[in-house]
Amino acid sequence: MNLPRLAVTLACGTLLAACASMMSHAPAKVSDGVFVGSNGMTLYTFDRDTMGSGKSVCNGQCATAWPPLMASASDSASGDWTIVVRDDGARQWAYKGKPVYFWQRDTKPGDRTGDGVNNVWRLARP
């Protein structure tokens, strides 16, 4: 048995495991070609949000109808997923710079009733 090689292999494995544990997990997954939250509900983007602006323009009554996919204080950006700060100081997930939202009229996983509402709401797609 080659002890130096074994020691290097174990050290590399430990380092990789530590790096993997520090990585954030995506806040949404893809189902049938669109993003869904952990609850399985469809996510949407709003055409009036400016990509990469770091903020959402859907606040107040808009956010009641279109609840944001919220990020916790301990969440951190990873890959194409970033975090924007809302007008009230809360944190919201964004994909490629576009904040993402649920739609209050979707009642079960798989519903996509918000696509095209007022010609400004779109399915969030990878």
CSV table of C-alpha atoms in Angstrom, one decimal:
chain,number,residue,atom,x,y,z
A,1,MET,CA,0.0,0.0,0.0
A,2,ASN,CA,1.3,3.4,-1.0
A,3,LEU,CA,0.7,5.6,2.1
A,4,PRO,CA,1.6,9.0,0.6
A,5,ARG,CA,-0.8,8.3,-2.3
A,6,LEU,CA,-3.5,7.2,0.1
A,7,ALA,CA,-3.0,10.4,2.3
A,8,VAL,CA,-3.3,12.6,-0.8
A,9,THR,CA,-6.4,10.8,-2.0
A,10,LEU,CA,-8.1,11.1,1.4
A,11,ALA,CA,-7.1,14.8,1.7
A,12,CYS,CA,-8.6,15.5,-1.8
A,13,GLY,CA,-11.8,13.7,-0.9
A,14,THR,CA,-12.2,15.6,2.3
A,15,LEU,CA,-11.5,18.9,0.5
A,16,LEU,CA,-14.1,18.1,-2.2
A,17,ALA,CA,-16.7,17.1,0.4
A,18,ALA,CA,-16.1,20.4,2.3
A,19,CYS,CA,-16.5,22.5,-0.9
A,20,ALA,CA,-19.7,20.6,-1.8
A,21,SER,CA,-21.2,21.3,1.6
A,22,MET,CA,-20.6,25.0,1.2
A,23,MET,CA,-22.4,25.3,-2.1
A,24,SER,CA,-25.9,26.7,-2.1
A,25,HIS,CA,-28.7,24.6,-3.5
A,26,ALA,CA,-30.9,26.0,-6.3
A,27,PRO,CA,-34.1,27.5,-4.9
A,28,ALA,CA,-36.2,26.0,-7.6
A,29,LYS,CA,-36.2,22.9,-9.8
A,30,VAL,CA,-37.3,22.3,-13.4
A,31,SER,CA,-40.5,20.4,-14.1
A,32,ASP,CA,-41.9,20.0,-17.6
A,33,GLY,CA,-39.6,22.8,-18.9
A,34,VAL,CA,-40.4,25.4,-16.3
A,35,PHE,CA,-39.1,26.4,-12.8
A,36,VAL,CA,-41.2,25.3,-9.8
A,37,GLY,CA,-40.6,26.1,-6.2
A,38,SER,CA,-40.0,23.5,-3.5
A,39,ASN,CA,-43.8,23.2,-3.2
A,40,GLY,CA,-44.1,22.2,-6.8
A,41,MET,CA,-45.8,25.4,-7.8
A,42,THR,CA,-45.0,27.2,-11.1
A,43,LEU,CA,-42.7,30.2,-11.1
A,44,TYR,CA,-43.1,33.3,-13.3
A,45,THR,CA,-41.2,36.4,-14.4
A,46,PHE,CA,-42.5,39.9,-14.8
A,47,ASP,CA,-41.7,41.8,-18.0
A,48,ARG,CA,-41.6,45.1,-16.1
A,49,ASP,CA,-38.7,43.9,-13.9
A,50,THR,CA,-35.4,45.0,-15.4
A,51,MET,CA,-33.0,42.1,-15.7
A,52,GLY,CA,-29.9,42.7,-13.5
A,53,SER,CA,-31.3,45.8,-11.8
A,54,GLY,CA,-31.1,44.0,-8.4
A,55,LYS,CA,-34.7,44.8,-7.5
A,56,SER,CA,-38.3,43.9,-8.1
A,57,VAL,CA,-41.0,46.3,-9.3
A,58,CYS,CA,-43.8,44.1,-8.2
A,59,ASN,CA,-44.7,45.3,-4.7
A,60,GLY,CA,-47.8,46.0,-2.6
A,61,GLN,CA,-50.9,44.6,-4.2
A,62,CYS,CA,-48.9,43.2,-7.1
A,63,ALA,CA,-46.8,41.1,-4.6
A,64,THR,CA,-50.1,39.9,-3.0
A,65,ALA,CA,-51.3,38.5,-6.3
A,66,TRP,CA,-47.8,37.4,-7.4
A,67,PRO,CA,-45.9,36.2,-4.2
A,68,PRO,CA,-42.2,36.4,-4.6
A,69,LEU,CA,-40.0,33.3,-4.2
A,70,MET,CA,-38.4,34.6,-1.0
A,71,ALA,CA,-34.7,34.0,0.0
A,72,SER,CA,-33.8,33.7,3.7
A,73,ALA,CA,-31.1,35.7,5.3
A,74,SER,CA,-28.7,32.7,5.2
A,75,ASP,CA,-29.3,32.0,1.5
A,76,SER,CA,-26.6,33.1,-1.0
A,77,ALA,CA,-26.4,33.4,-4.7
A,78,SER,CA,-25.1,30.5,-6.7
A,79,GLY,CA,-24.7,30.1,-10.5
A,80,ASP,CA,-27.5,31.7,-12.4
A,81,TRP,CA,-29.5,32.2,-9.2
A,82,THR,CA,-29.1,35.6,-7.5
A,83,ILE,CA,-30.9,37.5,-4.8
A,84,VAL,CA,-32.5,40.9,-5.1
A,85,VAL,CA,-33.6,43.2,-2.3
A,86,ARG,CA,-37.3,44.2,-2.3
A,87,ASP,CA,-38.6,47.6,-1.4
A,88,ASP,CA,-39.5,46.3,2.1
A,89,GLY,CA,-36.0,45.0,2.6
A,90,ALA,CA,-36.9,41.4,2.1
A,91,ARG,CA,-34.8,39.2,-0.1
A,92,GLN,CA,-36.1,37.5,-3.3
A,93,TRP,CA,-34.6,34.9,-5.6
A,94,ALA,CA,-33.9,35.9,-9.2
A,95,TYR,CA,-32.9,33.7,-12.2
A,96,LYS,CA,-30.4,35.3,-14.5
A,97,GLY,CA,-31.2,38.6,-13.0
A,98,LYS,CA,-35.0,38.4,-13.2
A,99,PRO,CA,-37.0,38.1,-10.0
A,100,VAL,CA,-39.3,35.0,-9.8
A,101,TYR,CA,-42.8,34.8,-8.5
A,102,PHE,CA,-45.7,32.4,-7.8
A,103,TRP,CA,-49.2,33.2,-8.9
A,104,GLN,CA,-52.0,33.2,-6.3
A,105,ARG,CA,-54.5,31.7,-8.8
A,106,ASP,CA,-52.4,28.6,-9.3
A,107,THR,CA,-54.0,26.2,-6.8
A,108,LYS,CA,-52.0,23.0,-7.3
A,109,PRO,CA,-48.6,21.8,-8.6
A,110,GLY,CA,-48.6,21.8,-12.4
A,111,ASP,CA,-51.0,24.8,-12.7
A,112,ARG,CA,-49.7,27.4,-15.2
A,113,THR,CA,-52.7,29.9,-15.2
A,114,GLY,CA,-50.4,32.9,-14.8
A,115,ASP,CA,-48.7,32.6,-18.2
A,116,GLY,CA,-49.5,35.7,-20.3
A,117,VAL,CA,-51.6,37.5,-17.6
A,118,ASN,CA,-51.9,41.1,-18.8
A,119,ASN,CA,-49.3,40.2,-21.4
A,120,VAL,CA,-46.5,40.8,-18.9
A,121,TRP,CA,-46.2,37.6,-16.9
A,122,ARG,CA,-44.2,34.7,-18.3
A,123,LEU,CA,-43.4,31.2,-17.2
A,124,ALA,CA,-39.9,31.1,-15.7
A,125,ARG,CA,-37.8,28.9,-17.8
A,126,PRO,CA,-34.2,27.7,-17.6
